Short mmCIF file of C-alpha atoms in Angstrom, two decimals:
data_model
loop_
_atom_site.label_atom_id
_atom_site.label_comp_id
_atom_site.label_asym_id
_atom_site.label_seq_id
_atom_site.Cartn_x
_atom_site.Cartn_y
_atom_site.Cartn_z
CA GLY T 16 -0.01 0.01 -0.01
CA ASP T 17 0.90 3.67 -0.03
CA SER T 18 3.37 4.96 2.55
CA VAL T 19 5.37 8.05 3.42
CA THR T 20 8.65 8.04 5.27
CA GLN T 21 9.84 11.24 6.86
CA MET T 22 13.04 12.31 8.47
CA GLU T 23 13.00 11.59 12.20
CA GLY T 24 12.73 14.61 14.45
CA PRO T 25 12.91 16.70 16.39
CA VAL T 26 15.05 19.10 14.41
CA THR T 27 16.51 22.20 16.07
CA LEU T 28 18.12 24.92 14.02
CA SER T 29 19.31 28.46 14.56
CA GLU T 30 17.56 31.35 12.91
CA GLU T 31 18.68 31.90 9.27
CA ALA T 32 19.97 28.34 8.92
CA PHE T 33 19.22 26.21 5.87
CA LEU T 34 16.48 23.62 6.37
CA THR T 35 15.96 20.26 4.70
CA ILE T 36 13.34 17.78 5.86
CA ASN T 37 13.58 14.56 3.91
CA CYS T 38 10.48 12.75 2.61
CA THR T 39 10.28 9.62 0.47
CA TYR T 40 7.21 7.76 -0.60
CA THR T 41 5.90 4.45 -1.92
CA ALA T 42 2.81 4.55 -4.06
CA THR T 43 1.36 2.92 -7.11
CA GLY T 44 0.87 5.15 -10.08
CA TYR T 45 1.49 8.86 -9.94
CA PRO T 46 0.50 10.37 -6.61
CA SER T 47 0.09 13.99 -5.74
CA LEU T 48 2.44 15.09 -3.00
CA PHE T 49 1.84 17.57 -0.19
CA TRP T 50 3.52 19.26 2.73
CA TYR T 51 1.24 20.25 5.57
CA VAL T 52 2.30 22.33 8.58
CA GLN T 53 0.84 22.29 12.08
CA TYR T 54 1.67 25.32 14.21
CA PRO T 55 1.38 24.94 17.98
CA GLY T 56 -2.25 24.64 19.05
CA GLU T 57 -3.57 24.77 15.47
CA GLY T 58 -4.80 22.38 12.83
CA LEU T 59 -3.14 21.17 9.65
CA GLN T 60 -2.46 23.81 7.00
CA LEU T 61 -1.44 23.10 3.44
CA LEU T 62 2.08 24.48 2.92
CA LEU T 63 2.69 23.40 -0.71
CA LYS T 64 1.94 20.68 -3.18
CA ALA T 65 3.09 19.12 -6.47
CA THR T 66 0.96 16.99 -8.74
CA LYS T 67 3.45 15.54 -11.24
CA ALA T 68 7.06 14.63 -11.69
CA ASP T 69 9.56 17.53 -11.67
CA ASP T 70 6.92 19.97 -10.44
CA LYS T 71 8.17 22.33 -7.74
CA GLY T 72 5.78 23.46 -5.05
CA SER T 73 6.64 26.65 -3.17
CA ASN T 74 5.15 28.88 -0.50
CA LYS T 75 6.43 31.21 2.23
CA GLY T 76 10.05 30.56 1.17
CA PHE T 77 9.62 26.79 1.39
CA GLU T 78 10.18 24.60 -1.69
CA ALA T 79 9.87 20.95 -2.57
CA THR T 80 10.41 19.21 -5.90
CA TYR T 81 8.59 16.03 -6.96
CA ARG T 82 11.34 13.56 -7.86
CA LYS T 83 9.90 10.46 -9.42
CA GLU T 84 13.26 8.78 -9.96
CA THR T 85 14.11 8.89 -6.26
CA THR T 86 10.46 8.86 -5.04
CA SER T 87 11.22 11.89 -2.93
CA PHE T 88 9.66 15.25 -2.02
CA HIS T 89 12.16 16.90 0.31
CA LEU T 90 11.17 20.20 1.96
CA GLU T 91 13.75 23.01 1.89
CA LYS T 92 14.05 26.58 3.02
CA GLY T 93 17.07 28.80 2.62
CA SER T 94 16.78 30.83 5.81
CA VAL T 95 14.44 29.75 8.60
CA GLN T 96 12.77 32.05 11.10
CA VAL T 97 11.55 31.50 14.64
CA SER T 98 7.99 31.62 13.30
CA ASP T 99 8.69 28.50 11.23
CA SER T 100 8.72 26.41 14.38
CA ALA T 101 6.00 23.81 13.85
CA VAL T 102 5.40 20.16 12.94
CA TYR T 103 5.75 19.41 9.24
CA PHE T 104 3.94 16.50 7.58
CA CYS T 105 4.65 15.01 4.18
CA ALA T 106 1.62 13.36 2.60
CA LEU T 107 0.36 11.84 -0.65
CA ILE T 108 -2.86 11.04 -2.45
CA SER T 109 -2.61 8.27 -5.05
CA ASN T 110 -4.27 8.64 -8.42
CA PHE T 111 -6.24 5.43 -8.37
CA GLY T 112 -9.52 6.95 -7.21
CA ASN T 113 -8.24 6.67 -3.69
CA GLU T 114 -9.28 9.78 -1.84
CA LYS T 115 -7.36 9.42 1.40
CA LEU T 116 -4.27 11.34 2.35
CA THR T 117 -1.47 9.12 3.57
CA PHE T 118 0.75 10.98 6.01
CA GLY T 119 4.28 10.62 7.25
CA THR T 120 4.96 10.69 10.97
CA GLY T 121 5.67 14.41 11.07
CA THR T 122 8.89 16.23 11.87
CA ARG T 123 8.95 18.73 14.75
CA LEU T 124 11.05 21.75 13.86
CA THR T 125 12.25 24.24 16.47
CA ILE T 126 14.09 27.39 15.44
CA ILE T 127 16.08 29.16 18.12
CA PRO T 128 16.94 32.85 17.89
CA GLU U 900 -10.53 33.22 3.45
CA PRO U 901 -13.01 30.34 3.90
CA GLU U 902 -12.01 27.78 6.47
CA VAL U 903 -13.16 24.52 8.01
CA THR U 904 -14.39 24.89 11.56
CA GLN U 905 -14.84 22.25 14.23
CA THR U 906 -16.62 22.06 17.55
CA PRO U 907 -15.91 21.45 20.32
CA SER U 908 -12.22 22.14 20.52
CA HIS U 909 -11.89 19.75 23.44
CA GLN U 910 -14.14 17.00 24.78
CA VAL U 911 -13.74 14.76 27.77
CA THR U 912 -16.04 11.77 28.10
CA GLN U 913 -16.41 8.55 30.07
CA MET U 914 -15.73 5.22 28.44
CA GLY U 915 -18.89 3.80 26.89
CA GLN U 916 -20.49 7.21 26.28
CA GLU U 917 -21.50 8.47 22.87
CA VAL U 918 -19.82 11.54 21.44
CA ILE U 919 -20.63 13.65 18.41
CA LEU U 920 -17.93 15.76 16.84
CA ARG U 921 -19.05 18.57 14.60
CA CYS U 922 -17.54 20.14 11.53
CA VAL U 923 -18.57 22.88 9.14
CA PRO U 924 -16.71 22.34 5.84
CA ILE U 925 -15.91 25.07 3.33
CA SER U 926 -19.25 26.06 1.80
CA ASN U 927 -18.71 25.12 -1.86
CA HIS U 928 -16.85 21.91 -1.14
CA LEU U 929 -18.39 18.56 -1.95
CA TYR U 930 -16.07 16.01 -0.38
CA PHE U 931 -15.71 15.62 3.34
CA TYR U 932 -13.27 13.62 5.44
CA TRP U 933 -12.41 12.63 9.00
CA TYR U 934 -8.88 11.86 10.17
CA ARG U 935 -7.50 11.20 13.60
CA GLN U 936 -4.12 11.59 15.25
CA ILE U 937 -3.38 9.61 18.37
CA LEU U 938 -0.83 11.47 20.50
CA GLY U 939 2.64 11.01 19.07
CA GLN U 940 1.44 8.98 16.08
CA LYS U 941 0.62 9.56 12.44
CA VAL U 942 -2.44 11.31 11.13
CA GLU U 943 -4.71 8.46 9.96
CA PHE U 944 -7.57 8.49 7.51
CA LEU U 945 -10.96 7.42 8.89
CA VAL U 946 -13.61 8.06 6.25
CA SER U 947 -14.59 10.07 3.23
CA PHE U 948 -18.10 11.23 2.35
CA TYR U 949 -19.66 12.43 -0.84
CA ASN U 950 -23.18 12.89 -2.08
CA ASN U 951 -24.65 11.89 1.28
CA GLU U 952 -22.86 8.58 1.55
CA ILE U 953 -19.58 7.10 2.58
CA SER U 954 -17.25 6.75 -0.37
CA GLU U 955 -14.29 5.14 1.43
CA LYS U 956 -13.46 4.07 4.97
CA SER U 957 -10.49 2.63 6.77
CA GLU U 958 -10.21 -0.43 8.98
CA ILE U 959 -10.36 1.90 11.98
CA PHE U 960 -13.86 3.07 11.00
CA ASP U 961 -15.82 0.16 12.46
CA ASP U 962 -19.46 -0.12 13.51
CA GLN U 963 -18.88 2.18 16.45
CA PHE U 964 -18.33 5.10 14.07
CA SER U 965 -20.84 6.84 11.86
CA VAL U 966 -20.92 10.05 9.81
CA GLU U 967 -23.77 12.26 8.80
CA ARG U 968 -24.50 15.46 7.00
CA PRO U 969 -27.68 16.41 8.83
CA ASP U 970 -28.18 19.72 7.00
CA GLY U 971 -26.53 21.77 4.27
CA SER U 972 -23.61 22.88 6.37
CA ASN U 973 -22.69 20.47 9.16
CA PHE U 974 -20.76 17.19 8.92
CA THR U 975 -20.63 15.06 12.03
CA LEU U 976 -18.67 12.08 13.36
CA LYS U 977 -20.41 9.97 15.97
CA ILE U 978 -18.69 7.43 18.17
CA ARG U 979 -21.39 5.29 19.71
CA SER U 980 -19.61 3.77 22.67
CA THR U 981 -16.21 5.33 23.26
CA LYS U 982 -13.18 3.31 24.23
CA LEU U 983 -9.98 4.51 25.90
CA GLU U 984 -8.13 4.03 22.62
CA ASP U 985 -10.43 6.50 20.88
CA SER U 986 -8.61 9.29 22.70
CA ALA U 987 -7.06 11.35 19.88
CA MET U 988 -7.22 14.58 17.96
CA TYR U 989 -9.94 14.32 15.30
CA PHE U 990 -9.58 16.43 12.18
CA CYS U 991 -12.29 17.22 9.68
CA ALA U 992 -11.29 18.16 6.12
CA SER U 993 -13.05 19.11 2.92
CA SER U 994 -12.14 19.43 -0.76
CA ALA U 995 -13.80 20.86 -3.82
CA GLY U 996 -13.14 17.83 -6.00
CA GLN U 997 -12.14 14.23 -5.68
CA VAL U 998 -9.11 13.11 -7.60
CA GLN U 999 -5.95 14.36 -5.89
CA GLU U 1000 -7.59 17.59 -4.82
CA THR U 1001 -6.19 19.59 -1.91
CA GLN U 1002 -7.93 18.83 1.37
CA TYR U 1003 -8.42 21.71 3.77
CA PHE U 1004 -8.35 20.85 7.43
CA GLY U 1005 -10.09 22.19 10.49
CA PRO U 1006 -8.33 22.95 13.77
CA GLY U 1007 -9.33 19.60 15.30
CA THR U 1008 -11.22 18.32 18.30
CA ARG U 1009 -9.17 16.80 21.08
CA LEU U 1010 -11.11 13.86 22.54
CA LEU U 1011 -10.14 12.34 25.84
CA VAL U 1012 -11.86 9.17 26.94
CA LEU U 1013 -11.54 8.36 30.65
#
């Protein structure tokens, strides 16, 4: 079945550091890929998405590229801020009429000033 | 910006009691979902709902669970007889379309079963 594997957390970085959170997936067909973010005390918010190979999703300085050859969708940001502290979830929806999002375990990111 | 809302934000109940979790999806969306997140674990799919019927459900969604859209705006999840292991954060989501459409999530209801 479908699965998403995320980099183990927690991750602690200093402000302005470069961020990478690794995400790889297993799915049949051609899934759509998503990154969701959960700020403290809040629900899941869509951060970015990509629907086909080589697409790059971007939002708020974050980027992720859909790599079919490595089945990856790593999240990157060039210079993190304290306000980026949150839990980040990689997720997919397959394209076989399957409507459910399959999530990774989440990576807790803490940015220190 | 339209958003999914959920009530209550927190609920504490005794084992064996019935609970109803409520959601108001984004108004022009047609597909509705429930997910749950047990503390420290993955977000897991429970059920999807379209055109007034369940379109897909997971193994977790057994006979103790039911969903309903009682009017044009609300979408509810009922747990008939709660168990300790039902303690989790429950998220409602909605999407405009079906195939690989973005799902928009509510803030969640934290359920604690004692």
